Tab-separated table of C-alpha atoms and ligand atoms in Angstrom:
chain	number	residue	atom	x	y	z
A	28	MET	CA	-117.342	-115.948	-35.757
A	29	THR	CA	-116.259	-119.713	-36.212
A	30	GLY	CA	-119.557	-120.735	-35.356
A	31	LEU	CA	-121.147	-118.441	-37.989
A	32	LEU	CA	-118.916	-119.504	-40.765
A	33	ALA	CA	-119.351	-123.212	-39.949
A	34	GLY	CA	-123.242	-122.539	-40.086
A	35	VAL	CA	-122.721	-121.046	-43.507
A	36	VAL	CA	-120.877	-123.810	-44.956
A	37	LEU	CA	-123.252	-126.307	-43.670
A	38	LEU	CA	-125.919	-124.323	-45.322
A	39	VAL	CA	-124.174	-124.156	-48.619
A	40	ALA	CA	-123.368	-128.064	-48.336
A	41	VAL	CA	-127.123	-128.861	-47.744
A	42	VAL	CA	-128.217	-126.634	-50.497
A	43	LEU	CA	-125.660	-128.197	-52.895
A	44	ALA	CA	-126.793	-131.717	-51.773
A	45	LEU	CA	-130.229	-130.999	-52.505
A	46	SER	CA	-129.593	-129.494	-55.791
A	47	ALA	CA	-127.626	-132.543	-56.703
A	48	ALA	CA	-130.348	-135.115	-55.417
A	49	LEU	CA	-132.971	-132.870	-57.338
A	50	ILE	CA	-130.884	-133.063	-60.522
A	51	LEU	CA	-130.450	-136.765	-60.311
A	52	ALA	CA	-134.438	-137.519	-59.472
A	53	ARG	CA	-135.399	-135.374	-62.568
A	54	ARG	CA	-133.032	-137.641	-64.672
A	55	ARG	CA	-134.593	-140.691	-63.289
A	56	LEU	CA	-138.251	-139.511	-63.036
A	57	VAL	CA	-138.424	-137.423	-66.430
A	58	PRO	CA	-138.309	-140.474	-68.877
A	59	ASP	CA	-136.938	-139.941	-72.404
A	60	LEU	CA	-140.023	-140.839	-74.114
A	61	PRO	CA	-141.299	-140.343	-77.698
A	62	VAL	CA	-144.421	-138.443	-77.737
A	63	ALA	CA	-146.504	-138.037	-81.158
A	64	VAL	CA	-147.700	-134.476	-82.037
A	65	THR	CA	-150.481	-134.339	-84.545
A	66	VAL	CA	-151.254	-131.113	-86.525
A	67	ASN	CA	-154.349	-130.347	-88.468
A	68	ASP	CA	-154.915	-133.979	-88.919
A	69	ARG	CA	-151.787	-134.492	-90.831
A	70	ALA	CA	-149.476	-137.552	-90.231
A	71	PRO	CA	-148.092	-137.160	-86.530
A	72	PHE	CA	-144.367	-136.454	-85.991
A	73	GLU	CA	-142.399	-137.661	-83.074
A	74	SER	CA	-141.148	-135.333	-80.240
A	75	ARG	CA	-139.555	-136.172	-76.789
A	76	PHE	CA	-141.410	-135.948	-73.438
A	77	GLY	CA	-140.710	-132.636	-71.591
A	78	THR	CA	-139.999	-130.786	-74.722
A	79	ASP	CA	-142.131	-127.495	-75.215
A	80	LEU	CA	-144.596	-127.527	-78.040
A	81	LEU	CA	-143.119	-124.314	-79.609
A	82	GLY	CA	-139.696	-125.945	-79.928
A	83	ALA	CA	-141.139	-129.344	-81.004
A	84	LEU	CA	-143.169	-127.508	-83.893
A	85	ALA	CA	-140.216	-125.580	-84.896
A	86	THR	CA	-138.040	-128.650	-85.086
A	87	HIS	CA	-140.598	-129.717	-87.865
A	88	ASP	CA	-140.360	-126.649	-89.634
A	89	ILE	CA	-143.634	-125.236	-88.145
A	90	LEU	CA	-142.595	-121.695	-87.385
A	91	LEU	CA	-145.153	-120.176	-85.051
A	92	PRO	CA	-144.759	-116.387	-84.364
A	93	ALA	CA	-143.025	-116.038	-81.012
A	94	ALA	CA	-141.966	-112.299	-80.539
A	95	CYS	CA	-140.946	-112.866	-76.893
A	96	GLY	CA	-138.888	-115.957	-77.806
A	97	GLY	CA	-140.858	-118.340	-75.506
A	98	ALA	CA	-141.215	-116.088	-72.407
A	99	GLY	CA	-144.934	-116.329	-72.538
A	100	THR	CA	-145.374	-112.683	-72.697
A	101	CYS	CA	-146.299	-111.920	-76.378
A	102	GLY	CA	-149.309	-114.126	-76.737
A	103	GLN	CA	-148.397	-115.054	-80.354
A	104	CYS	CA	-147.727	-118.661	-80.174
A	105	ARG	CA	-151.555	-119.538	-79.789
A	106	VAL	CA	-152.423	-122.978	-80.697
A	107	ARG	CA	-155.840	-124.828	-80.118
A	108	VAL	CA	-154.957	-128.283	-78.502
A	109	ARG	CA	-157.825	-130.884	-79.042
A	110	GLY	CA	-158.621	-133.749	-76.657
A	111	GLU	CA	-157.840	-134.086	-73.187
A	112	ALA	CA	-157.815	-130.604	-71.300
A	113	ILE	CA	-154.649	-129.227	-70.126
A	114	GLU	CA	-154.499	-127.047	-67.115
A	115	PRO	CA	-153.384	-123.450	-68.357
A	116	MET	CA	-149.989	-121.896	-67.018
A	117	PRO	CA	-150.107	-118.602	-65.215
A	118	ALA	CA	-148.776	-116.870	-68.443
A	119	GLU	CA	-151.581	-118.456	-70.489
A	120	ARG	CA	-154.403	-116.980	-67.999
A	121	ALA	CA	-152.772	-113.647	-68.304
A	122	ARG	CA	-152.656	-113.646	-72.364
A	123	LEU	CA	-155.759	-115.837	-73.154
A	124	SER	CA	-159.397	-114.699	-72.502
A	125	ARG	CA	-161.674	-117.083	-70.394
A	126	ALA	CA	-163.569	-117.792	-73.737
A	127	GLU	CA	-160.258	-118.731	-75.503
A	128	ARG	CA	-159.190	-121.129	-72.739
A	129	ARG	CA	-162.665	-122.748	-72.668
A	130	GLU	CA	-162.101	-123.375	-76.570
A	131	GLY	CA	-158.839	-125.047	-75.742
A	132	MET	CA	-156.464	-122.383	-76.791
A	133	HIS	CA	-152.944	-122.435	-75.365
A	134	LEU	CA	-149.542	-120.643	-75.824
A	135	ALA	CA	-147.442	-123.354	-77.438
A	136	CYS	CA	-144.128	-122.175	-75.650
A	137	GLN	CA	-145.940	-122.956	-72.217
A	138	ILE	CA	-147.033	-126.567	-73.096
A	139	ARG	CA	-144.653	-129.213	-72.133
A	140	LEU	CA	-145.286	-132.577	-73.840
A	141	ARG	CA	-146.372	-135.222	-71.516
A	142	GLY	CA	-148.342	-137.400	-73.880
A	143	PRO	CA	-149.644	-137.517	-77.295
A	144	VAL	CA	-151.328	-134.143	-78.532
A	145	GLU	CA	-153.328	-132.974	-81.179
A	146	VAL	CA	-152.733	-129.197	-82.246
A	147	GLU	CA	-155.129	-127.093	-84.660
A	148	LEU	CA	-153.465	-124.263	-86.488
A	149	PRO	CA	-154.563	-121.744	-89.164
A	150	GLU	CA	-153.243	-123.374	-92.431
A	151	ALA	CA	-151.490	-120.118	-93.296
A	152	LEU	CA	-149.255	-120.522	-90.310
A	153	LEU	CA	-148.098	-123.904	-91.729
A	154	ASP	CA	-146.815	-121.815	-94.851
A	155	ALA	CA	-144.634	-119.664	-92.894
A	156	ARG	CA	-140.991	-120.676	-93.192
A	157	GLY	CA	-137.550	-120.267	-92.165
A	158	PHE	CA	-135.375	-118.192	-94.597
A	159	ASP	CA	-132.038	-116.274	-94.697
A	160	CYS	CA	-132.194	-112.883	-96.015
A	161	THR	CA	-129.243	-110.418	-96.866
A	162	VAL	CA	-129.070	-106.804	-95.702
A	163	LEU	CA	-129.404	-104.729	-98.912
A	164	ARG	CA	-129.532	-101.161	-97.481
A	165	ALA	CA	-129.826	-99.626	-93.990
A	166	ARG	CA	-130.452	-96.050	-93.120
A	167	PHE	CA	-131.162	-93.738	-90.105
A	168	LEU	CA	-134.639	-92.009	-90.645
A	169	THR	CA	-134.845	-90.530	-87.146
A	170	SER	CA	-132.217	-90.438	-84.444
A	171	LEU	CA	-133.762	-93.907	-83.054
A	172	ILE	CA	-135.457	-95.290	-86.169
A	173	ARG	CA	-133.488	-97.280	-88.677
A	174	GLU	CA	-134.928	-98.460	-91.927
A	175	ILE	CA	-133.487	-101.919	-93.076
A	176	VAL	CA	-134.082	-103.140	-96.579
A	177	LEU	CA	-133.659	-106.982	-96.788
A	178	ASP	CA	-133.674	-109.225	-99.977
A	179	ALA	CA	-135.951	-112.381	-99.248
A	180	PRO	CA	-136.660	-115.391	-101.186
A	181	PRO	CA	-139.467	-115.359	-103.790
A	182	GLU	CA	-141.691	-117.679	-102.084
A	183	VAL	CA	-141.516	-115.669	-98.890
A	184	ILE	CA	-142.177	-112.179	-100.821
A	185	ALA	CA	-145.237	-114.188	-102.565
A	186	ALA	CA	-146.876	-114.933	-99.075
A	187	VAL	CA	-146.531	-111.460	-97.685
A	188	ARG	CA	-149.828	-109.816	-97.090
A	189	ALA	CA	-149.974	-106.070	-96.124
A	190	GLY	CA	-149.879	-105.775	-92.472
A	191	ALA	CA	-147.669	-108.774	-91.919
A	192	PHE	CA	-144.642	-109.276	-89.756
A	193	VAL	CA	-141.578	-111.277	-89.873
A	194	SER	CA	-139.495	-112.670	-87.072
A	195	LEU	CA	-135.711	-112.339	-87.155
A	196	THR	CA	-132.958	-113.697	-85.137
A	197	ALA	CA	-130.034	-111.944	-83.937
A	198	PRO	CA	-126.805	-114.268	-83.262
A	199	PRO	CA	-125.022	-114.222	-80.135
A	200	HIS	CA	-123.065	-110.930	-80.111
A	201	GLU	CA	-121.131	-108.333	-78.218
A	202	PHE	CA	-120.359	-104.706	-79.139
A	203	GLY	CA	-120.353	-101.227	-77.714
A	204	PHE	CA	-122.659	-98.417	-79.103
A	205	ASP	CA	-119.428	-96.549	-80.174
A	206	ALA	CA	-119.277	-99.266	-82.950
A	207	ILE	CA	-122.531	-98.211	-84.660
A	208	GLU	CA	-122.181	-95.555	-87.409
A	209	VAL	CA	-124.541	-92.676	-86.905
A	210	PRO	CA	-125.189	-89.864	-89.162
A	211	GLU	CA	-123.637	-86.475	-88.378
A	212	ARG	CA	-127.122	-84.841	-87.884
A	213	PHE	CA	-127.926	-87.289	-85.232
A	214	ALA	CA	-124.530	-87.165	-83.492
A	215	ASP	CA	-125.667	-84.883	-80.483
A	216	ASP	CA	-128.620	-87.242	-79.863
A	217	TRP	CA	-126.225	-90.013	-79.691
A	218	ALA	CA	-123.514	-88.537	-77.541
A	219	GLU	CA	-125.088	-90.024	-74.331
A	220	LEU	CA	-125.719	-93.292	-75.855
A	221	ARG	CA	-122.226	-93.965	-76.762
A	222	GLY	CA	-121.402	-95.621	-73.397
A	223	LEU	CA	-124.105	-98.438	-73.944
A	224	ARG	CA	-123.090	-101.934	-74.680
A	225	ALA	CA	-125.046	-104.710	-76.447
A	226	ALA	CA	-124.458	-108.397	-75.631
A	227	THR	CA	-126.274	-111.906	-75.797
A	228	THR	CA	-124.809	-115.257	-75.359
A	229	ALA	CA	-127.672	-116.992	-77.318
A	230	PRO	CA	-129.650	-116.165	-80.612
A	231	VAL	CA	-132.541	-113.899	-79.750
A	232	THR	CA	-135.636	-113.821	-81.978
A	233	ARG	CA	-138.279	-110.876	-82.352
A	234	ALA	CA	-140.992	-109.788	-84.703
A	235	TYR	CA	-140.730	-106.696	-87.206
A	236	SER	CA	-143.752	-105.543	-89.324
A	237	ILE	CA	-143.092	-105.313	-92.961
A	238	ALA	CA	-143.290	-101.886	-94.132
A	239	SER	CA	-142.976	-102.887	-98.037
A	240	THR	CA	-145.221	-101.283	-100.654
A	241	PRO	CA	-146.395	-103.551	-103.701
A	242	ALA	CA	-143.452	-101.964	-105.668
A	243	ASP	CA	-140.730	-102.992	-102.759
A	244	LEU	CA	-142.335	-106.494	-102.883
A	245	ALA	CA	-142.188	-106.807	-106.619
A	246	ARG	CA	-138.416	-106.258	-106.322
A	247	GLY	CA	-138.193	-108.677	-103.832
A	248	ARG	CA	-137.620	-106.443	-100.885
A	249	LEU	CA	-138.579	-106.571	-97.321
A	250	VAL	CA	-138.542	-103.046	-95.814
A	251	LEU	CA	-138.471	-102.817	-91.981
A	252	LEU	CA	-138.333	-99.922	-89.598
A	253	ILE	CA	-136.513	-100.694	-86.398
A	254	ARG	CA	-136.729	-98.605	-83.200
A	255	LEU	CA	-133.951	-98.877	-80.798
A	256	ALA	CA	-135.057	-100.216	-77.451
A	257	LEU	CA	-133.037	-98.250	-74.908
A	258	PRO	CA	-132.991	-98.896	-71.242
A	259	PRO	CA	-135.810	-97.309	-69.356
A	260	PRO	CA	-135.026	-93.681	-68.219
A	261	ASP	CA	-135.467	-94.781	-64.410
A	262	ARG	CA	-133.016	-97.929	-64.988
A	263	PRO	CA	-130.185	-96.652	-67.288
A	264	ARG	CA	-127.890	-99.418	-66.162
A	265	LEU	CA	-130.134	-102.048	-67.528
A	266	PRO	CA	-128.702	-103.524	-71.188
A	267	PRO	CA	-130.457	-102.090	-74.282
A	268	GLY	CA	-132.645	-104.132	-76.286
A	269	ALA	CA	-130.780	-107.424	-77.859
A	270	VAL	CA	-132.291	-107.483	-81.418
A	271	SER	CA	-132.760	-103.867	-81.989
A	272	SER	CA	-129.587	-102.947	-80.991
A	273	TRP	CA	-127.810	-105.719	-83.266
A	274	LEU	CA	-130.228	-104.240	-86.135
A	275	PHE	CA	-128.726	-100.893	-85.819
A	276	HIS	CA	-125.110	-102.377	-85.931
A	277	VAL	CA	-125.753	-104.640	-89.023
A	278	SER	CA	-124.404	-103.338	-92.322
A	279	GLU	CA	-125.129	-104.006	-96.030
A	280	GLY	CA	-124.352	-107.728	-96.890
A	281	VAL	CA	-124.869	-109.189	-93.602
A	282	ARG	CA	-127.112	-112.399	-93.664
A	283	ILE	CA	-129.999	-112.546	-91.248
A	284	ALA	CA	-132.167	-115.781	-90.122
A	285	ALA	CA	-135.808	-115.126	-90.471
A	286	SER	CA	-139.063	-116.708	-90.471
A	287	GLY	CA	-142.679	-115.679	-91.738
A	288	PRO	CA	-144.535	-113.973	-92.917
A	289	HIS	CA	-146.837	-114.064	-89.957
A	290	GLY	CA	-149.879	-112.275	-88.438
A	291	ASP	CA	-153.410	-111.569	-89.045
A	292	PHE	CA	-153.209	-107.572	-88.931
A	293	ARG	CA	-154.522	-106.652	-92.262
A	294	ALA	CA	-157.270	-104.371	-94.203
A	295	GLN	CA	-160.663	-105.908	-93.938
A	296	ASP	CA	-162.175	-107.246	-97.057
A	297	SER	CA	-164.854	-104.603	-97.158
A	298	ALA	CA	-165.655	-100.886	-98.725
A	299	ARG	CA	-165.999	-99.408	-95.457
A	300	GLU	CA	-164.070	-96.109	-94.927
A	301	MET	CA	-160.596	-96.803	-93.458
A	302	VAL	CA	-159.057	-94.658	-90.675
A	303	LEU	CA	-155.477	-95.292	-89.867
A	304	ILE	CA	-153.700	-94.199	-86.766
A	305	GLY	CA	-150.117	-94.626	-85.992
A	306	GLY	CA	-146.956	-93.413	-84.170
A	307	GLY	CA	-143.352	-94.423	-84.185
A	308	VAL	CA	-142.378	-97.763	-86.065
A	309	GLY	CA	-146.332	-98.274	-86.067
A	310	MET	CA	-145.788	-96.702	-89.408
A	311	ALA	CA	-144.645	-99.963	-90.750
A	312	PRO	CA	-147.757	-102.201	-91.388
A	313	LEU	CA	-149.830	-98.834	-92.046
A	314	ARG	CA	-147.767	-97.907	-94.639
A	315	ALA	CA	-147.897	-101.497	-96.128
A	316	ILE	CA	-151.643	-101.356	-95.932
A	317	ILE	CA	-152.271	-97.826	-97.458
A	318	HIS	CA	-150.025	-98.429	-100.362
A	319	ASP	CA	-151.675	-101.823	-101.039
A	320	ARG	CA	-155.315	-100.545	-101.006
A	321	LEU	CA	-154.719	-97.192	-102.838
A	322	GLY	CA	-152.840	-99.733	-105.355
A	323	GLN	CA	-156.198	-101.777	-105.881
A	324	GLY	CA	-158.095	-99.005	-107.711
A	325	ALA	CA	-161.325	-97.409	-106.590
A	326	PRO	CA	-160.437	-97.934	-102.721
A	327	PRO	CA	-162.841	-96.496	-100.098
A	328	PRO	CA	-161.830	-93.059	-98.740
A	329	ILE	CA	-158.724	-93.717	-96.419
A	330	SER	CA	-157.414	-91.308	-93.902
A	331	PHE	CA	-154.051	-91.727	-92.036
A	332	TRP	CA	-153.446	-89.838	-88.717
A	333	TYR	CA	-149.813	-89.981	-87.642
A	334	GLY	CA	-148.483	-88.538	-84.448
A	335	ALA	CA	-144.779	-87.725	-83.584
A	336	ARG	CA	-143.096	-85.480	-81.099
A	337	ARG	CA	-141.258	-82.933	-83.322
A	338	ARG	CA	-140.211	-82.487	-86.914
A	339	ASP	CA	-137.103	-84.376	-86.691
A	340	ASP	CA	-139.265	-87.613	-85.835
A	341	LEU	CA	-141.157	-87.621	-88.964
A	342	PHE	CA	-140.242	-89.758	-91.902
A	343	TYR	CA	-142.038	-90.801	-94.920
A	344	ALA	CA	-144.021	-87.532	-94.699
A	345	GLU	CA	-143.123	-86.281	-98.264
A	346	GLU	CA	-144.216	-89.690	-99.801
A	347	PHE	CA	-147.584	-89.491	-97.938
A	348	ALA	CA	-148.046	-86.053	-98.974
A	349	THR	CA	-147.484	-87.120	-102.838
A	350	LEU	CA	-149.812	-90.064	-102.342
A	351	ALA	CA	-152.542	-87.446	-100.848
A	352	ARG	CA	-151.801	-85.397	-104.041
A	353	GLN	CA	-152.210	-88.347	-106.277
A	354	HIS	CA	-155.239	-89.877	-104.819
A	355	PRO	CA	-158.146	-87.447	-103.834
A	356	GLU	CA	-159.733	-90.202	-101.574
A	357	PHE	CA	-156.465	-90.297	-99.538
A	358	ARG	CA	-155.771	-87.885	-96.481
A	359	PHE	CA	-152.843	-87.452	-94.750
A	360	GLU	CA	-152.691	-85.843	-91.256
A	361	VAL	CA	-149.738	-85.192	-88.877
A	362	ALA	CA	-149.887	-84.260	-85.380
A	363	LEU	CA	-146.767	-83.013	-83.365
A	364	SER	CA	-147.194	-83.019	-79.501
A	365	ASP	CA	-143.839	-81.125	-78.840
A	366	PRO	CA	-142.906	-79.008	-81.878
A	367	ARG	CA	-139.733	-76.906	-81.460
A	368	PRO	CA	-139.791	-73.239	-82.630
A	369	GLY	CA	-137.388	-73.999	-85.379
A	370	ASP	CA	-140.132	-76.623	-86.811
A	371	ARG	CA	-142.108	-73.640	-88.030
A	372	TRP	CA	-144.796	-76.157	-87.517
A	373	GLU	CA	-148.531	-75.338	-88.883
A	374	GLY	CA	-150.209	-78.484	-88.683
A	375	TRP	CA	-152.154	-80.169	-85.698
A	376	THR	CA	-150.414	-79.720	-82.393
A	377	GLY	CA	-150.930	-81.951	-79.572
A	378	PHE	CA	-151.235	-85.715	-79.403
A	379	VAL	CA	-152.616	-87.932	-82.485
A	380	HIS	CA	-155.754	-88.845	-80.581
A	381	ALA	CA	-156.937	-85.159	-79.967
A	382	ALA	CA	-156.373	-84.298	-83.540
A	383	LEU	CA	-158.362	-87.134	-84.807
A	384	ARG	CA	-161.274	-86.206	-82.309
A	385	GLU	CA	-161.194	-82.633	-83.644
A	386	GLY	CA	-160.197	-83.380	-87.218
A	387	PHE	CA	-162.253	-86.351	-88.025
A	388	LEU	CA	-164.702	-87.824	-85.413
A	389	ARG	CA	-166.397	-84.788	-84.306
A	390	ASP	CA	-167.989	-83.669	-87.671
A	391	HIS	CA	-168.196	-87.329	-89.174
A	392	PRO	CA	-171.785	-88.333	-89.822
A	393	GLU	CA	-171.055	-91.859	-88.857
A	394	PRO	CA	-167.805	-92.605	-87.318
A	395	GLU	CA	-168.917	-96.131	-86.064
A	396	ALA	CA	-169.409	-97.361	-89.945
A	397	CYS	CA	-165.863	-96.800	-90.748
A	398	ASP	CA	-162.851	-99.303	-89.819
A	399	TYR	CA	-160.154	-98.204	-87.620
A	400	TYR	CA	-156.538	-99.594	-87.813
A	401	LEU	CA	-154.001	-98.499	-84.980
A	402	CYS	CA	-150.420	-99.166	-84.500
A	403	GLY	CA	-147.796	-97.425	-82.263
A	404	PRO	CA	-146.864	-96.892	-78.436
A	405	PRO	CA	-149.154	-98.614	-76.046
A	406	LEU	CA	-150.131	-95.081	-74.559
A	407	MET	CA	-151.062	-93.829	-78.073
A	408	ILE	CA	-153.348	-96.878	-78.667
A	409	ALA	CA	-154.999	-96.618	-75.210
A	410	ALA	CA	-155.766	-92.707	-75.773
A	411	VAL	CA	-157.301	-93.390	-79.378
A	412	MET	CA	-159.115	-96.252	-78.117
A	413	GLY	CA	-160.606	-93.719	-75.640
A	414	VAL	CA	-161.778	-91.159	-78.192
A	415	LEU	CA	-163.224	-93.962	-80.413
A	416	ASP	CA	-165.238	-95.201	-77.352
A	417	GLU	CA	-166.326	-91.542	-76.853
A	418	ALA	CA	-167.517	-91.280	-80.511
A	419	GLY	CA	-169.454	-94.486	-80.205
A	420	VAL	CA	-167.237	-96.674	-82.390
A	421	PRO	CA	-167.992	-100.390	-81.423
A	422	SER	CA	-164.714	-102.585	-80.633
A	423	ASN	CA	-165.391	-104.843	-83.594
A	424	ARG	CA	-164.613	-101.986	-85.862
A	425	ILE	CA	-160.961	-101.474	-84.461
A	426	PHE	CA	-158.138	-103.384	-85.398
A	427	PHE	CA	-154.613	-102.863	-83.657
A	428	ASP	CA	-151.168	-104.401	-83.807
A	429	ASP	CA	-149.748	-104.873	-80.611
A	430	PHE	CA	-145.975	-104.359	-80.589
A	431	GLY	CA	-145.716	-105.206	-76.865
A	432	SER	CA	-144.600	-102.100	-74.719
B	17	LIG	C1	-146.326	-108.185	-84.319
B	17	LIG	C2	-145.264	-107.288	-83.848
B	17	LIG	C3	-144.630	-106.377	-84.607
B	17	LIG	C4	-143.332	-105.649	-84.282
B	17	LIG	N1	-142.946	-104.733	-85.230
B	17	LIG	C5	-141.987	-103.924	-85.008
B	17	LIG	C6	-141.565	-103.119	-85.706
B	17	LIG	O1	-141.774	-102.974	-86.873
B	17	LIG	N2	-140.409	-102.312	-85.376
B	17	LIG	C7	-139.854	-102.366	-84.020
B	17	LIG	O2	-138.902	-101.757	-83.857
B	17	LIG	N3	-140.485	-103.304	-83.272
B	17	LIG	C8	-141.524	-104.082	-83.618
B	17	LIG	N4	-141.784	-104.943	-82.697
B	17	LIG	C9	-141.336	-104.862	-81.396
B	17	LIG	C10	-140.031	-105.835	-81.475
B	17	LIG	O3	-140.575	-107.252	-81.527
B	17	LIG	C11	-139.286	-105.896	-80.217
B	17	LIG	O4	-140.108	-106.278	-79.176
B	17	LIG	C12	-138.409	-104.723	-80.170
B	17	LIG	O5	-137.674	-104.585	-81.317
B	17	LIG	C13	-137.564	-104.697	-78.672
B	17	LIG	O6	-136.704	-105.930	-78.913
B	17	LIG	P1	-135.163	-106.112	-78.423
B	17	LIG	O7	-134.668	-107.285	-78.595
B	17	LIG	O8	-134.456	-105.127	-78.918
B	17	LIG	O9	-135.304	-105.446	-76.822
B	17	LIG	P2	-135.587	-106.548	-75.611
B	17	LIG	O10	-134.141	-107.291	-75.352
B	17	LIG	O11	-136.446	-107.443	-75.719
B	17	LIG	O12	-135.550	-105.366	-74.443
B	17	LIG	C14	-136.679	-104.515	-74.311
B	17	LIG	C15	-136.550	-103.480	-73.228
B	17	LIG	O13	-136.134	-104.201	-71.899
B	17	LIG	C16	-135.183	-103.562	-71.558
B	17	LIG	N5	-134.620	-104.511	-70.789
B	17	LIG	C17	-133.345	-105.139	-70.758
B	17	LIG	N6	-133.183	-105.988	-69.805
B	17	LIG	C18	-134.044	-105.891	-68.882
B	17	LIG	C19	-134.367	-106.347	-67.526
B	17	LIG	N7	-133.328	-107.220	-67.032
B	17	LIG	N8	-135.416	-106.051	-66.964
B	17	LIG	C20	-136.229	-104.953	-67.504
B	17	LIG	N9	-136.042	-104.396	-68.699
B	17	LIG	C21	-135.046	-104.729	-69.470
B	17	LIG	C22	-134.318	-102.936	-72.563
B	17	LIG	O14	-133.339	-101.848	-72.149
B	17	LIG	C23	-135.358	-102.556	-73.587
B	17	LIG	O15	-135.812	-101.306	-73.196
B	17	LIG	C24	-142.982	-105.686	-82.988
B	17	LIG	C25	-143.437	-106.543	-82.168
B	17	LIG	C26	-144.523	-107.450	-82.404
B	17	LIG	C27	-145.078	-108.315	-81.600
B	18	LIG	S1	-143.490	-117.210	-77.599
B	18	LIG	FE1	-144.390	-115.372	-76.851
B	18	LIG	S2	-146.104	-116.060	-75.706
B	18	LIG	FE2	-145.316	-117.823	-76.754
């Protein structure tokens, strides 16, 4: 027994000594050298050896979209690096196609600066800025979706294109879900969530699509739809989503650090018929795009197919029904996958991809001539892609906003 104890102590001592030696060696071997970073042929700025490129750019107010906060999973912080080839990291192999990697594309969060680097970025990204906004209003739309209205500076509002998103940063926080004010009608759904706790010791940034109509933007408002990210059912002990929990907790008057607008999900500049398919908070960019196109006068035919589970999960339905009455070129269809008897549902029943196939693709003379915009849960997107493929729609007519899973 004493021998075993001595062995453990010796092992721990060896591990500690090795760790200390590694830290010392790293301090000596990783030099604190300046490294020049050039962006789009502008004057270079100076960063430090070993800094990650995403952070180096952010320090100089170049705020790339980074929904995963640098974990290498969202694939949004793409940049083209010119000059000497840099070996891609495993996260880059997973997120970038072989063709993209051949063209010198990288994930800025995965690049450590080891020498001068020349970076190419779309000019529009250089316009994205960090800003503070204030919560003007927050309300539950369904038991797990909250609408948050923010006021944002005029220059940010002016840069918003329908389909764009902003990045919001939650400060370090800790609270129990019993502190979240929930409307009476959702009290039953929330009974079992009351024991959850949200906590983070560092700021966390996530992306949220802008659902604003042109009228919202004219009043300086960013409308966001936040879905609460709950622990997966098979791992209920995991913490709930860091930023979405905090956004369910914020109230009027709270200041939020943001950046943007970002993103290239937007309506194509064409007269082709538009078909939008969404579910959950995938509603956000689609709502912005629909209002924007209908407001432009003489839009092409537009149809919006929205999938939800039951009537309680529907929101903005009256708004789209009104749009359909006002604009003969706009059609709004809802499919409920699991309506309750009390829902008295007379519309499509089943998944939205099936409704799209039956109600649109099957009888359309030329489905391959339309543009399709998809935004929703990954399973819904995969199922819709399947029926579009069956109908002969080429992939270059399909545009989708990937919120991650
Ligand atoms: C372009 C874009 C636009 C988007 N727009 C919207 C939008 O309009 N509305 C919206 O609601 N979302 C949107 N998202 C998604 C959003 O950015 C966040 O990903 C989402 O809100 C979850 O973030 P979170 O910080 O709350 O959760 P996270 O903290 O990232 O957690 C995510 C999930 O992981 C679970 N988890 C926690 N710890 C662990 C662990 N150790 N192991 C495994 N799982 C764990 C959590 O319980 C949760 O279910 C968008 C994303 C992108 C990329
Ligand atoms: S920040 Fe998400 S992949 Fe780089």
